């Protein structure tokens, strides 16, 4: 965005500062800026943008989690059709490459943040060091949630001679991440060094503190299945520290298309094949229609008839809620028993002659999801309020779960406008929540409704990784797996990604120990906090 510091102008500086293997050299070469000269604040914008990349686009979420949790759907089927990874759990030729995307981006980002912290410590920039730690915990939690056991205690220490770090158990990773996060938050000071080039919060230490404690809330609740008392302790620390209090606190990573820093999911959804292949799922559209959710007209459209219009993201479709129809997961266009045309509710192909869109008049994401300058929704007030509602039902925190739920839904409607599209009016938001209050007839009924809303809200914010992780934690929404022929997960919804193939040759001993400890390295191996039931 124009109002943010240009990330592109920083790239020429970062070219000589971001390579891990030359970091020590940069601190000794008199022809290069050392720690006493180079301002580590210059590393923060690129690291922030990279964190957005970690949870979007082809690094994994669009190609895996978006359809595993049945927010999106596709008729893609193996071969060169890469969305088969997500919709049907069927490998495409590039699946091994997609598997390692999250791992590579996560550790690359963490390495950059680590370098920033080292330089910040040399300069006595305690706030920048703390922000680096908060971001690093956030990034590595994504990697751990995706794969399970990961290097943590010995990670990022190649300069200290550790080139094959041990994999820590996910339990140990979480314990250390949470304690590291707490220490970082305790070191933040409003009277300390000023953050410069902060594209997310513009140097506002109060907002960084809220983000850190909101992250603590989310990670603490991850422990619900395996350590309820520990989960409660961390949740209470987070609330005492101060979590998000309004949508103004949303952690959004800005994009800057003009200078080459586009939203990665938007990049993907601008590809003609992706525009055609990716539709909202039946589950999502039905969920929004059943409650007259005012977000439906903002997020979904039926494209005009014909193949050309279906492949053109510049063509505006019909966003009337009454005509929206979601694509069922698990179907193809190959003429057999799984062909979508055999589905009893198939709306029919559109167009005629050589301009037929055989996929049918299913709802696709609107242009806001193809907007390359759209922000990446890292963590929002809406999600935090809904997590507090979950925590209140479990007795972890005082307060009314119904009130938290109400504020979460209203916050979700408010933040939808940050995509740059239509807004939900205050009257429509109030009418919706009055018509759909939290079901408090039982704890299970409340948890079901809360976590279905988290699924919908995070998915509509295009944070499919978070929707998947929260589904693993709670079991909501209740999903029916796809069992397509040749799938790689035994007809079950994947619960992790296998480790990158390259790890077996570069860090084989540590990898084998982790696989043994976890009980396997496949798509359905349960990770530690996901193994409680």
Short mmCIF file of C-alpha atoms in Angstrom, two decimals, residues 83-500:
data_model
loop_
_atom_site.label_atom_id
_atom_site.label_comp_id
_atom_site.label_asym_id
_atom_site.label_seq_id
_atom_site.Cartn_x
_atom_site.Cartn_y
_atom_site.Cartn_z
CA UNK A 83 -6.00 -28.63 -6.37
CA UNK A 84 -6.51 -32.39 -6.14
CA UNK A 85 -4.12 -32.23 -3.16
CA UNK A 86 -6.75 -30.31 -1.23
CA UNK A 87 -10.15 -31.37 -2.46
CA UNK A 88 -9.59 -35.11 -2.79
CA UNK A 89 -6.31 -35.77 -0.94
CA UNK A 90 -4.86 -36.99 -4.25
CA UNK A 91 -1.28 -36.20 -5.22
CA UNK A 92 -0.36 -34.08 -8.20
CA UNK A 93 3.14 -34.06 -9.75
CA UNK A 94 4.16 -31.08 -7.60
CA UNK A 95 2.86 -32.40 -4.27
CA UNK A 96 6.39 -33.08 -2.88
CA UNK A 97 7.28 -29.47 -3.61
CA UNK A 98 4.11 -28.16 -2.02
CA UNK A 99 4.74 -30.26 1.09
CA UNK A 100 7.95 -28.40 1.89
CA UNK A 101 6.64 -24.87 1.24
CA UNK A 102 5.44 -24.20 4.77
CA UNK A 103 8.66 -25.65 6.25
CA UNK A 104 10.98 -23.64 4.01
CA UNK A 105 9.16 -20.33 4.40
CA UNK A 106 8.79 -20.80 8.16
CA UNK A 107 12.46 -21.47 8.81
CA UNK A 108 13.64 -18.87 6.29
CA UNK A 109 11.50 -16.28 8.03
CA UNK A 110 12.72 -17.40 11.45
CA UNK A 111 16.33 -17.14 10.27
CA UNK A 112 15.75 -13.54 9.15
CA UNK A 113 14.09 -12.71 12.46
CA UNK A 114 16.98 -14.35 14.31
CA UNK A 115 19.46 -12.16 12.45
CA UNK A 116 17.37 -9.11 13.28
CA UNK A 117 17.40 -10.08 16.95
CA UNK A 118 21.18 -10.57 17.04
CA UNK A 119 21.72 -7.12 15.56
CA UNK A 120 19.07 -5.63 17.86
CA UNK A 121 20.83 -7.10 20.89
CA UNK A 122 24.15 -5.65 19.74
CA UNK A 123 22.52 -2.22 19.47
CA UNK A 124 20.54 -2.49 22.71
CA UNK A 125 17.22 -2.36 20.86
CA UNK A 126 15.20 -4.35 23.37
CA UNK A 127 11.78 -3.65 21.87
CA UNK A 128 12.87 -4.73 18.40
CA UNK A 129 14.42 -7.86 19.88
CA UNK A 130 11.13 -8.63 21.68
CA UNK A 131 9.05 -8.05 18.56
CA UNK A 132 11.39 -10.39 16.68
CA UNK A 133 10.78 -13.05 19.32
CA UNK A 134 6.99 -12.61 19.15
CA UNK A 135 7.07 -12.96 15.38
CA UNK A 136 9.41 -15.95 15.56
CA UNK A 137 7.12 -17.77 18.00
CA UNK A 138 4.17 -17.01 15.73
CA UNK A 139 6.03 -18.33 12.67
CA UNK A 140 7.42 -21.50 14.24
CA UNK A 141 4.08 -22.32 15.84
CA UNK A 142 2.69 -22.48 12.29
CA UNK A 143 5.45 -24.91 11.30
CA UNK A 144 4.95 -27.06 14.40
CA UNK A 145 1.18 -27.14 13.92
CA UNK A 146 1.68 -28.26 10.30
CA UNK A 147 4.32 -30.97 10.81
CA UNK A 148 4.52 -31.83 14.52
CA UNK A 149 7.98 -32.19 16.06
CA UNK A 150 10.42 -29.60 14.70
CA UNK A 151 13.87 -28.22 15.49
CA UNK A 152 13.50 -25.44 18.06
CA UNK A 153 16.02 -25.47 20.90
CA UNK A 154 18.92 -26.04 18.48
CA UNK A 155 17.39 -24.37 15.43
CA UNK A 156 18.96 -21.37 13.68
CA UNK A 157 22.39 -21.99 15.23
CA UNK A 158 24.50 -22.83 12.20
CA UNK A 159 27.00 -20.15 13.21
CA UNK A 160 27.44 -21.96 16.52
CA UNK A 161 28.26 -25.15 14.64
CA UNK A 162 24.85 -26.83 14.86
CA UNK A 163 24.05 -27.75 11.27
CA UNK A 164 21.88 -30.76 12.14
CA UNK A 165 19.64 -29.57 14.97
CA UNK A 166 17.64 -32.08 16.94
CA UNK A 167 13.89 -32.19 16.52
CA UNK A 168 12.16 -31.28 19.77
CA UNK A 169 8.88 -32.93 20.64
CA UNK A 170 5.92 -30.70 19.91
CA UNK A 171 5.17 -30.69 23.64
CA UNK A 172 8.62 -29.28 24.39
CA UNK A 173 8.33 -26.82 21.48
CA UNK A 174 5.06 -25.48 22.83
CA UNK A 175 6.34 -25.17 26.38
CA UNK A 176 9.41 -23.28 25.17
CA UNK A 177 7.48 -21.11 22.69
CA UNK A 178 5.04 -20.00 25.36
CA UNK A 179 7.77 -19.22 27.88
CA UNK A 180 9.77 -17.37 25.19
CA UNK A 181 6.67 -15.41 24.27
CA UNK A 182 6.04 -14.48 27.89
CA UNK A 183 9.64 -13.30 28.33
CA UNK A 184 9.44 -11.19 25.18
CA UNK A 185 6.21 -9.56 26.30
CA UNK A 186 7.68 -8.79 29.72
CA UNK A 187 10.61 -7.01 28.07
CA UNK A 188 8.52 -4.67 25.92
CA UNK A 189 8.64 -1.10 27.18
CA UNK A 190 6.82 2.03 26.04
CA UNK A 191 9.90 4.03 27.06
CA UNK A 192 12.30 1.78 25.16
CA UNK A 193 13.61 1.96 21.62
CA UNK A 194 11.22 3.14 18.94
CA UNK A 195 10.29 0.60 16.28
CA UNK A 196 10.97 1.94 12.80
CA UNK A 197 9.73 0.51 9.50
CA UNK A 198 6.96 -1.35 11.34
CA UNK A 199 4.41 -1.94 8.58
CA UNK A 200 1.96 -3.78 10.83
CA UNK A 201 1.54 -1.55 13.90
CA UNK A 202 3.62 1.53 13.00
CA UNK A 203 5.75 1.25 16.10
CA UNK A 204 2.86 1.05 18.57
CA UNK A 205 4.24 -1.03 21.46
CA UNK A 206 0.81 -1.29 23.08
CA UNK A 207 -0.58 -3.00 19.99
CA UNK A 208 2.41 -5.35 19.79
CA UNK A 209 1.79 -6.30 23.42
CA UNK A 210 -1.86 -7.01 22.64
CA UNK A 211 -0.84 -9.10 19.64
CA UNK A 212 1.60 -11.12 21.75
CA UNK A 213 -0.95 -11.85 24.45
CA UNK A 214 -3.59 -12.69 21.84
CA UNK A 215 -1.11 -15.13 20.31
CA UNK A 216 -0.59 -16.58 23.79
CA UNK A 217 -4.35 -17.06 24.11
CA UNK A 218 -4.50 -18.94 20.82
CA UNK A 219 -1.48 -21.14 21.54
CA UNK A 220 -2.64 -21.78 25.10
CA UNK A 221 -5.98 -23.07 23.87
CA UNK A 222 -4.14 -25.47 21.54
CA UNK A 223 -3.35 -27.49 24.69
CA UNK A 224 -7.00 -28.12 25.53
CA UNK A 225 -6.97 -31.83 24.61
CA UNK A 226 -3.67 -32.77 26.19
CA UNK A 227 -3.15 -30.42 29.15
CA UNK A 228 -6.34 -28.63 30.19
CA UNK A 229 -4.79 -27.13 33.32
CA UNK A 230 -1.84 -25.83 31.34
CA UNK A 231 -4.21 -24.43 28.73
CA UNK A 232 -6.17 -22.63 31.42
CA UNK A 233 -3.00 -21.19 32.98
CA UNK A 234 -1.72 -19.73 29.72
CA UNK A 235 -5.17 -18.43 28.74
CA UNK A 236 -5.47 -16.65 32.07
CA UNK A 237 -1.99 -15.12 31.67
CA UNK A 238 -2.99 -13.89 28.23
CA UNK A 239 -6.20 -12.28 29.46
CA UNK A 240 -4.39 -10.68 32.40
CA UNK A 241 -1.75 -9.31 30.05
CA UNK A 242 -4.33 -7.78 27.74
CA UNK A 243 -5.57 -9.19 24.43
CA UNK A 244 -7.16 -7.39 21.47
CA UNK A 245 -9.95 -5.02 22.51
CA UNK A 246 -11.32 -3.93 19.12
CA UNK A 247 -10.97 -4.57 15.41
CA UNK A 248 -8.43 -1.72 15.35
CA UNK A 249 -6.01 -4.18 16.96
CA UNK A 250 -6.19 -6.72 14.10
CA UNK A 251 -2.78 -8.10 13.12
CA UNK A 252 -2.83 -7.51 9.37
CA UNK A 253 0.18 -7.89 7.09
CA UNK A 254 -0.08 -5.21 4.38
CA UNK A 255 0.60 -6.01 0.76
CA UNK A 256 2.33 -3.77 -1.79
CA UNK A 257 1.60 -4.94 -5.31
CA UNK A 258 3.32 -2.00 -7.00
CA UNK A 259 6.64 -2.98 -5.51
CA UNK A 260 6.36 -6.74 -5.91
CA UNK A 261 4.91 -7.68 -2.54
CA UNK A 262 1.46 -8.96 -3.47
CA UNK A 263 -0.90 -11.01 -1.35
CA UNK A 264 0.13 -14.60 -2.19
CA UNK A 265 -3.38 -16.04 -2.08
CA UNK A 266 -4.55 -13.30 -4.43
CA UNK A 267 -1.67 -14.15 -6.75
CA UNK A 268 -2.89 -17.73 -6.86
CA UNK A 269 -6.54 -16.86 -7.32
CA UNK A 270 -5.72 -14.61 -10.28
CA UNK A 271 -4.44 -17.55 -12.33
CA UNK A 272 -7.15 -18.37 -14.92
CA UNK A 273 -7.15 -22.06 -14.03
CA UNK A 274 -7.51 -21.16 -10.35
CA UNK A 275 -10.33 -18.71 -11.05
CA UNK A 276 -12.14 -21.55 -12.79
CA UNK A 277 -11.19 -24.40 -10.46
CA UNK A 278 -11.66 -22.81 -7.02
CA UNK A 279 -15.23 -22.49 -5.69
CA UNK A 280 -16.78 -22.06 -2.28
CA UNK A 281 -17.80 -25.40 -0.84
CA UNK A 282 -21.36 -26.54 -0.35
CA UNK A 283 -20.69 -26.63 3.39
CA UNK A 284 -19.62 -22.97 3.47
CA UNK A 285 -22.39 -21.60 1.27
CA UNK A 286 -25.03 -23.61 3.13
CA UNK A 287 -23.65 -22.35 6.46
CA UNK A 288 -23.89 -18.72 5.35
CA UNK A 289 -27.30 -19.10 3.70
CA UNK A 290 -28.89 -20.96 6.60
CA UNK A 291 -28.40 -18.00 8.93
CA UNK A 292 -28.80 -15.20 6.35
CA UNK A 293 -25.20 -14.20 7.01
CA UNK A 294 -24.61 -10.72 5.53
CA UNK A 295 -21.08 -11.70 4.51
CA UNK A 296 -22.44 -13.99 1.79
CA UNK A 297 -23.00 -11.24 -0.77
CA UNK A 298 -19.50 -9.87 -0.05
CA UNK A 299 -17.58 -13.13 -0.48
CA UNK A 300 -19.47 -15.15 -3.11
CA UNK A 301 -20.63 -14.67 -6.69
CA UNK A 302 -21.92 -16.87 -9.48
CA UNK A 303 -19.88 -15.99 -12.58
CA UNK A 304 -21.67 -15.15 -15.83
CA UNK A 305 -22.34 -18.05 -18.21
CA UNK A 306 -19.57 -19.48 -20.34
CA UNK A 307 -16.00 -20.69 -20.01
CA UNK A 308 -14.42 -17.33 -20.81
CA UNK A 309 -16.30 -15.56 -18.02
CA UNK A 310 -15.59 -18.39 -15.60
CA UNK A 311 -11.86 -18.01 -16.23
CA UNK A 312 -11.83 -14.21 -16.08
CA UNK A 313 -11.43 -12.65 -12.67
CA UNK A 314 -12.23 -9.19 -14.00
CA UNK A 315 -15.78 -10.20 -14.88
CA UNK A 316 -18.17 -9.39 -12.07
CA UNK A 317 -20.58 -12.17 -11.15
CA UNK A 318 -23.98 -12.24 -9.49
CA UNK A 319 -23.62 -11.81 -5.73
CA UNK A 320 -27.30 -12.15 -4.88
CA UNK A 321 -27.39 -14.46 -1.83
CA UNK A 322 -30.44 -16.27 -3.22
CA UNK A 323 -28.55 -17.67 -6.24
CA UNK A 324 -25.40 -18.83 -4.45
CA UNK A 325 -24.68 -22.56 -4.50
CA UNK A 326 -21.63 -24.28 -3.11
CA UNK A 327 -19.64 -26.99 -4.86
CA UNK A 328 -19.61 -30.33 -3.00
CA UNK A 329 -16.12 -31.58 -2.18
CA UNK A 330 -14.84 -34.76 -3.77
CA UNK A 331 -16.11 -34.56 -7.36
CA UNK A 332 -14.45 -34.26 -10.77
CA UNK A 333 -15.32 -33.64 -14.42
CA UNK A 334 -14.13 -36.95 -15.87
CA UNK A 335 -17.40 -38.59 -16.74
CA UNK A 336 -17.32 -41.40 -14.18
CA UNK A 337 -19.20 -41.99 -10.97
CA UNK A 338 -17.49 -38.99 -9.32
CA UNK A 339 -18.42 -36.54 -12.08
CA UNK A 340 -20.13 -33.52 -10.57
CA UNK A 341 -22.83 -33.65 -13.25
CA UNK A 342 -24.10 -36.81 -11.55
CA UNK A 343 -24.74 -34.97 -8.29
CA UNK A 344 -28.49 -34.63 -7.65
CA UNK A 345 -28.16 -30.88 -7.07
CA UNK A 346 -25.91 -30.15 -10.05
CA UNK A 347 -27.04 -26.75 -11.41
CA UNK A 348 -26.02 -27.54 -14.97
CA UNK A 349 -23.23 -26.33 -17.25
CA UNK A 350 -23.33 -22.73 -18.45
CA UNK A 351 -22.62 -21.21 -21.85
CA UNK A 352 -22.90 -22.88 -25.22
CA UNK A 353 -20.90 -24.11 -28.18
CA UNK A 354 -17.19 -23.76 -27.62
CA UNK A 355 -17.75 -21.51 -24.61
CA UNK A 356 -19.20 -24.04 -22.17
CA UNK A 357 -18.25 -24.01 -18.51
CA UNK A 358 -19.02 -27.57 -17.56
CA UNK A 359 -18.24 -26.99 -13.89
CA UNK A 360 -21.68 -25.44 -13.50
CA UNK A 361 -22.99 -22.29 -11.87
CA UNK A 362 -21.26 -22.75 -8.53
CA UNK A 363 -20.25 -19.82 -6.36
CA UNK A 364 -16.68 -18.58 -6.61
CA UNK A 365 -14.81 -16.13 -4.36
CA UNK A 366 -15.47 -12.52 -5.30
CA UNK A 367 -12.88 -10.03 -6.51
CA UNK A 368 -11.78 -9.12 -2.97
CA UNK A 369 -9.90 -12.43 -2.87
CA UNK A 370 -8.13 -11.55 -6.12
CA UNK A 371 -7.08 -8.13 -4.86
CA UNK A 372 -3.28 -8.27 -4.74
CA UNK A 373 -3.12 -5.35 -2.31
CA UNK A 374 -5.42 -7.05 0.18
CA UNK A 375 -3.87 -7.56 3.62
CA UNK A 376 -3.12 -10.96 5.09
CA UNK A 377 -5.22 -11.64 8.19
CA UNK A 378 -2.71 -12.97 10.70
CA UNK A 379 -4.85 -12.74 13.86
CA UNK A 380 -8.00 -10.71 14.43
CA UNK A 381 -10.09 -9.29 17.23
CA UNK A 382 -12.98 -11.41 15.96
CA UNK A 383 -11.00 -14.61 16.36
CA UNK A 384 -9.76 -13.56 19.80
CA UNK A 385 -13.29 -12.87 21.05
CA UNK A 386 -14.48 -16.23 19.73
CA UNK A 387 -11.56 -17.98 21.41
CA UNK A 388 -12.49 -16.21 24.66
CA UNK A 389 -16.03 -17.52 24.19
CA UNK A 390 -14.60 -21.03 23.87
CA UNK A 391 -12.46 -20.47 26.97
CA UNK A 392 -15.43 -19.16 28.94
CA UNK A 393 -17.51 -22.25 28.13
CA UNK A 394 -14.65 -24.41 29.43
CA UNK A 395 -14.43 -22.39 32.64
CA UNK A 396 -10.95 -21.09 31.83
CA UNK A 397 -11.94 -17.43 32.11
CA UNK A 398 -14.78 -15.49 33.75
CA UNK A 399 -17.36 -13.69 31.71
CA UNK A 400 -20.25 -14.52 29.45
CA UNK A 401 -19.52 -16.82 26.53
CA UNK A 402 -22.58 -15.36 24.80
CA UNK A 403 -21.17 -11.83 25.11
CA UNK A 404 -17.76 -12.89 23.80
CA UNK A 405 -19.49 -14.66 20.93
CA UNK A 406 -21.55 -11.61 20.10
CA UNK A 407 -18.49 -9.35 20.03
CA UNK A 408 -16.60 -11.89 17.94
CA UNK A 409 -19.28 -12.05 15.27
CA UNK A 410 -19.67 -8.27 15.17
CA UNK A 411 -15.89 -7.94 14.92
CA UNK A 412 -15.82 -10.40 12.03
CA UNK A 413 -18.36 -8.32 10.14
CA UNK A 414 -16.36 -5.15 10.80
CA UNK A 415 -13.05 -6.60 9.65
CA UNK A 416 -14.46 -7.96 6.38
CA UNK A 417 -14.25 -4.41 5.05
CA UNK A 418 -10.46 -4.53 5.36
CA UNK A 419 -10.31 -6.67 2.23
CA UNK A 420 -11.31 -3.55 0.34
CA UNK A 421 -14.77 -4.64 -0.76
CA UNK A 422 -18.29 -4.14 0.53
CA UNK A 423 -19.00 -3.59 4.19
CA UNK A 424 -21.59 -5.07 6.52
CA UNK A 425 -23.81 -2.29 7.81
CA UNK A 426 -24.23 -1.85 11.53
CA UNK A 427 -27.94 -2.57 11.25
CA UNK A 428 -27.36 -5.79 9.29
CA UNK A 429 -24.73 -6.92 11.81
CA UNK A 430 -27.02 -6.24 14.77
CA UNK A 431 -29.95 -7.96 13.10
CA UNK A 432 -27.84 -11.03 12.41
CA UNK A 433 -26.50 -11.46 15.92
CA UNK A 434 -29.92 -10.81 17.45
CA UNK A 435 -31.36 -13.54 15.25
CA UNK A 436 -28.45 -15.92 15.87
CA UNK A 437 -27.35 -15.65 19.52
CA UNK A 438 -25.09 -18.26 21.06
CA UNK A 439 -26.82 -21.53 21.84
CA UNK A 440 -26.31 -21.95 25.60
CA UNK A 441 -28.49 -25.03 26.05
CA UNK A 442 -25.36 -27.09 26.76
CA UNK A 443 -21.59 -26.69 26.77
CA UNK A 444 -21.30 -28.84 23.65
CA UNK A 445 -23.93 -26.82 21.82
CA UNK A 446 -22.06 -23.62 22.67
CA UNK A 447 -18.68 -25.01 21.64
CA UNK A 448 -20.13 -26.27 18.39
CA UNK A 449 -21.58 -22.89 17.48
CA UNK A 450 -18.48 -20.95 18.58
CA UNK A 451 -16.04 -23.08 16.68
CA UNK A 452 -18.16 -23.31 13.57
CA UNK A 453 -18.06 -19.52 13.60
CA UNK A 454 -14.26 -19.59 14.00
CA UNK A 455 -14.11 -21.93 10.99
CA UNK A 456 -16.26 -19.63 8.89
CA UNK A 457 -14.58 -16.41 10.03
CA UNK A 458 -10.98 -17.54 9.59
CA UNK A 459 -11.84 -19.13 6.24
CA UNK A 460 -13.55 -15.98 4.99
CA UNK A 461 -10.44 -14.07 6.06
CA UNK A 462 -8.50 -16.61 3.91
CA UNK A 463 -6.60 -17.92 6.95
CA UNK A 464 -7.23 -21.55 6.09
CA UNK A 465 -4.36 -22.82 8.23
CA UNK A 466 -6.04 -21.44 11.33
CA UNK A 467 -9.41 -22.89 10.34
CA UNK A 468 -7.72 -26.30 9.98
CA UNK A 469 -5.84 -26.07 13.27
CA UNK A 470 -8.94 -25.05 15.18
CA UNK A 471 -10.89 -27.89 13.58
CA UNK A 472 -8.20 -30.31 14.77
CA UNK A 473 -8.43 -28.84 18.27
CA UNK A 474 -12.22 -28.92 18.59
CA UNK A 475 -13.69 -31.25 15.98
CA UNK A 476 -15.98 -28.45 14.73
CA UNK A 477 -17.41 -28.20 12.20
CA UNK A 478 -18.19 -31.87 11.91
CA UNK A 479 -16.73 -32.79 8.52
CA UNK A 480 -17.40 -35.84 6.35
CA UNK A 481 -14.11 -36.91 4.73
CA UNK A 482 -13.76 -37.34 0.99
CA UNK A 483 -12.78 -40.87 -0.05
CA UNK A 484 -11.67 -40.41 -3.63
CA UNK A 485 -9.83 -43.26 -5.42
CA UNK A 486 -6.06 -43.12 -5.00
CA UNK A 487 -6.06 -40.69 -2.08
CA UNK A 488 -2.97 -40.44 0.12
CA UNK A 489 -4.69 -40.37 3.52
CA UNK A 490 -6.75 -43.58 3.67
CA UNK A 491 -9.94 -41.64 3.12
CA UNK A 492 -9.36 -39.45 6.17
CA UNK A 493 -8.97 -35.68 6.35
CA UNK A 494 -5.21 -34.99 6.64
CA UNK A 495 -4.10 -33.81 10.06
CA UNK A 496 -0.51 -32.87 9.17
CA UNK A 497 1.88 -32.59 6.25
CA UNK A 498 4.73 -35.08 5.93
CA UNK A 499 8.24 -33.75 6.44
CA UNK A 500 10.08 -32.39 3.37
#
